[in-house]
Amino acid sequence: MLRPATDADKELVRVWRNHPDVRAVSLNRELISPAEHDAYWQSLQGNRARKVFIYERGGAPAGVVTFFDIDDDAKTAMWGYYLDNEGLGARGELLPAWITIQREAVKFAFARPDAGLGLDELYGEVLDVNEAVRRMNTRNGFEEIDTQEREIAGEPTVVHTIRRRRQPND
């Protein structure tokens, strides 16, 4: 289940984002300080172009989905997501949570505006080395539409832009 993030979720989001496994496949690999996170969280207030949701598994917070660069007129957005790797890993639920968070987020992105974002196209970026997520993206209807080499953490890194368009069954 996805629900809007609240102030009570703020520190969980920062802790999950700073997990070494999440940082290893992120475009920004730096640790996020409490002050940086506070500024980010404040920037969300009243921001129609960015929405943050908490993924719940078994009734407990287990991950975060961020939609950004939301363009209501074009019906497009970018997105990213990550999980509570430590907690889900300890319970042996990491893989099923990865599958579920992506499916729920995509469903929400394309759902009617009264039940979701009402998008026609959803974009994201994924590192070339993140092969498991690239395969999952393909299974869930995403296509890689661009490839660039960027410098991330001082290293040349291949990044793929992905896109999924609304499907008839969405």
Short mmCIF file of C-alpha atoms in Angstrom, two decimals:
data_model
loop_
_atom_site.label_atom_id
_atom_site.label_comp_id
_atom_site.label_asym_id
_atom_site.label_seq_id
_atom_site.Cartn_x
_atom_site.Cartn_y
_atom_site.Cartn_z
CA MET A 1 0.00 0.00 0.00
CA LEU A 2 1.15 3.55 -0.74
CA ARG A 3 0.18 6.48 1.44
CA PRO A 4 1.33 10.11 1.52
CA ALA A 5 4.44 10.64 3.62
CA THR A 6 3.99 12.59 6.84
CA ASP A 7 6.39 14.40 9.14
CA ALA A 8 6.45 11.26 11.29
CA ASP A 9 8.12 9.47 8.33
CA LYS A 10 10.84 12.06 7.77
CA GLU A 11 13.67 10.39 9.68
CA LEU A 12 12.83 6.90 8.36
CA VAL A 13 13.12 8.23 4.80
CA ARG A 14 16.57 9.68 5.55
CA VAL A 15 17.80 6.50 7.27
CA TRP A 16 16.59 4.27 4.43
CA ARG A 17 18.16 6.58 1.82
CA ASN A 18 21.50 6.53 3.65
CA HIS A 19 21.71 2.72 3.74
CA PRO A 20 24.92 1.66 1.91
CA ASP A 21 23.03 -0.60 -0.51
CA VAL A 22 20.68 2.23 -1.49
CA ARG A 23 23.51 4.74 -1.87
CA ALA A 24 25.46 2.28 -4.05
CA VAL A 25 22.77 2.44 -6.77
CA SER A 26 21.82 6.10 -6.34
CA LEU A 27 22.73 9.03 -8.56
CA ASN A 28 23.88 10.83 -5.39
CA ARG A 29 25.96 8.55 -3.21
CA GLU A 30 26.64 11.06 -0.45
CA LEU A 31 25.29 10.58 3.06
CA ILE A 32 22.35 12.90 3.59
CA SER A 33 22.79 14.93 6.79
CA PRO A 34 19.87 15.77 9.05
CA ALA A 35 20.15 19.44 8.01
CA GLU A 36 20.13 18.58 4.29
CA HIS A 37 17.16 16.28 4.80
CA ASP A 38 15.28 18.94 6.78
CA ALA A 39 15.76 21.41 3.89
CA TYR A 40 14.58 18.79 1.38
CA TRP A 41 11.56 17.90 3.51
CA GLN A 42 10.64 21.58 3.85
CA SER A 43 10.89 21.97 0.06
CA LEU A 44 8.09 19.41 -0.32
CA GLN A 45 5.54 21.61 1.43
CA GLY A 46 3.07 22.88 -1.17
CA ASN A 47 5.24 21.59 -4.02
CA ARG A 48 2.83 20.32 -6.69
CA ALA A 49 5.72 18.99 -8.82
CA ARG A 50 7.02 16.58 -6.16
CA LYS A 51 5.13 14.01 -4.09
CA VAL A 52 6.51 11.50 -1.60
CA PHE A 53 4.71 8.33 -0.58
CA ILE A 54 5.44 5.65 1.97
CA TYR A 55 5.14 2.02 0.94
CA GLU A 56 3.69 -0.08 3.74
CA ARG A 57 4.15 -3.82 4.00
CA GLY A 58 2.27 -5.76 6.62
CA GLY A 59 0.96 -2.47 8.04
CA ALA A 60 4.43 -1.03 8.69
CA PRO A 61 6.46 1.56 6.77
CA ALA A 62 8.88 -0.31 4.48
CA GLY A 63 9.92 2.04 1.66
CA VAL A 64 9.55 5.36 -0.09
CA VAL A 65 8.37 6.34 -3.58
CA THR A 66 9.09 9.82 -4.90
CA PHE A 67 7.40 11.29 -7.94
CA PHE A 68 9.03 14.50 -9.15
CA ASP A 69 9.04 16.84 -12.13
CA ILE A 70 5.31 16.17 -12.19
CA ASP A 71 3.75 17.95 -15.16
CA ASP A 72 -0.03 17.86 -14.84
CA ASP A 73 -0.54 19.29 -18.34
CA ALA A 74 1.76 16.81 -20.11
CA LYS A 75 0.71 14.02 -17.70
CA THR A 76 4.33 13.01 -17.12
CA ALA A 77 6.63 12.59 -14.13
CA MET A 78 9.97 11.16 -13.05
CA TRP A 79 10.16 8.72 -10.18
CA GLY A 80 12.45 6.85 -7.85
CA TYR A 81 12.03 4.46 -4.95
CA TYR A 82 13.94 2.60 -2.28
CA LEU A 83 13.20 0.31 0.60
CA ASP A 84 14.03 -0.27 4.24
CA ASN A 85 16.79 -2.66 3.18
CA GLU A 86 17.88 -3.46 6.71
CA GLY A 87 14.45 -4.21 8.17
CA LEU A 88 13.08 -6.07 5.16
CA GLY A 89 16.34 -7.99 4.73
CA ALA A 90 16.24 -9.15 8.36
CA ARG A 91 12.71 -10.47 7.79
CA GLY A 92 13.56 -12.12 4.46
CA GLU A 93 11.10 -9.85 2.65
CA LEU A 94 13.40 -7.72 0.52
CA LEU A 95 12.78 -9.37 -2.86
CA PRO A 96 8.98 -9.55 -2.58
CA ALA A 97 8.94 -5.94 -1.36
CA TRP A 98 10.97 -4.82 -4.43
CA ILE A 99 8.45 -6.46 -6.72
CA THR A 100 5.44 -5.06 -4.87
CA ILE A 101 6.66 -1.48 -4.41
CA GLN A 102 7.31 -1.08 -8.12
CA ARG A 103 3.96 -2.55 -9.14
CA GLU A 104 2.03 -0.42 -6.63
CA ALA A 105 3.88 2.75 -7.61
CA VAL A 106 3.28 2.20 -11.33
CA LYS A 107 -0.38 1.44 -10.71
CA PHE A 108 -0.69 4.64 -8.66
CA ALA A 109 1.13 6.72 -11.29
CA PHE A 110 -1.33 5.72 -14.02
CA ALA A 111 -4.51 5.63 -11.91
CA ARG A 112 -7.17 8.31 -12.47
CA PRO A 113 -6.34 11.61 -10.75
CA ASP A 114 -8.92 10.94 -8.02
CA ALA A 115 -7.07 7.69 -7.13
CA GLY A 116 -3.52 8.42 -8.33
CA LEU A 117 -1.50 10.78 -10.49
CA GLY A 118 -3.31 10.24 -13.80
CA LEU A 119 -0.08 10.09 -15.79
CA ASP A 120 0.35 9.03 -19.41
CA GLU A 121 4.14 8.56 -19.13
CA LEU A 122 6.45 7.76 -16.22
CA TYR A 123 10.21 8.26 -16.47
CA GLY A 124 13.12 7.27 -14.28
CA GLU A 125 16.84 6.66 -14.28
CA VAL A 126 18.72 3.49 -13.41
CA LEU A 127 22.40 2.69 -13.22
CA ASP A 128 23.72 0.20 -15.75
CA VAL A 129 25.18 -1.92 -12.93
CA ASN A 130 21.77 -2.26 -11.27
CA GLU A 131 20.91 -5.27 -13.43
CA ALA A 132 18.21 -6.69 -11.17
CA VAL A 133 16.18 -3.48 -11.28
CA ARG A 134 16.77 -3.11 -15.02
CA ARG A 135 15.29 -6.60 -15.54
CA MET A 136 12.37 -5.80 -13.24
CA ASN A 137 11.77 -2.57 -15.17
CA THR A 138 11.56 -4.52 -18.43
CA ARG A 139 9.11 -7.03 -16.93
CA ASN A 140 6.93 -4.13 -15.78
CA GLY A 141 6.74 -2.49 -19.21
CA PHE A 142 9.55 0.07 -19.00
CA GLU A 143 11.87 0.65 -21.92
CA GLU A 144 15.34 2.15 -21.84
CA ILE A 145 15.10 5.20 -24.10
CA ASP A 146 18.47 6.87 -23.52
CA THR A 147 21.90 6.02 -22.18
CA GLN A 148 24.45 8.50 -20.89
CA GLU A 149 27.75 8.37 -19.11
CA ARG A 150 27.86 10.64 -16.06
CA GLU A 151 30.33 11.21 -13.30
CA ILE A 152 28.95 9.84 -10.04
CA ALA A 153 31.11 9.85 -6.92
CA GLY A 154 34.10 10.69 -9.11
CA GLU A 155 33.62 7.67 -11.38
CA PRO A 156 32.31 7.46 -14.96
CA THR A 157 28.94 5.72 -14.64
CA VAL A 158 26.46 4.55 -17.27
CA VAL A 159 22.90 5.73 -16.56
CA HIS A 160 19.81 4.64 -18.49
CA THR A 161 16.68 6.78 -18.79
CA ILE A 162 13.59 4.59 -18.68
CA ARG A 163 10.01 5.26 -19.70
CA ARG A 164 6.72 3.48 -19.30
CA ARG A 165 3.64 4.66 -21.11
CA ARG A 166 0.10 4.13 -19.91
CA GLN A 167 -1.10 0.71 -21.09
CA PRO A 168 -4.71 -0.20 -21.95
CA ASN A 169 -4.96 -2.25 -18.73
CA ASP A 170 -3.65 0.60 -16.51
#
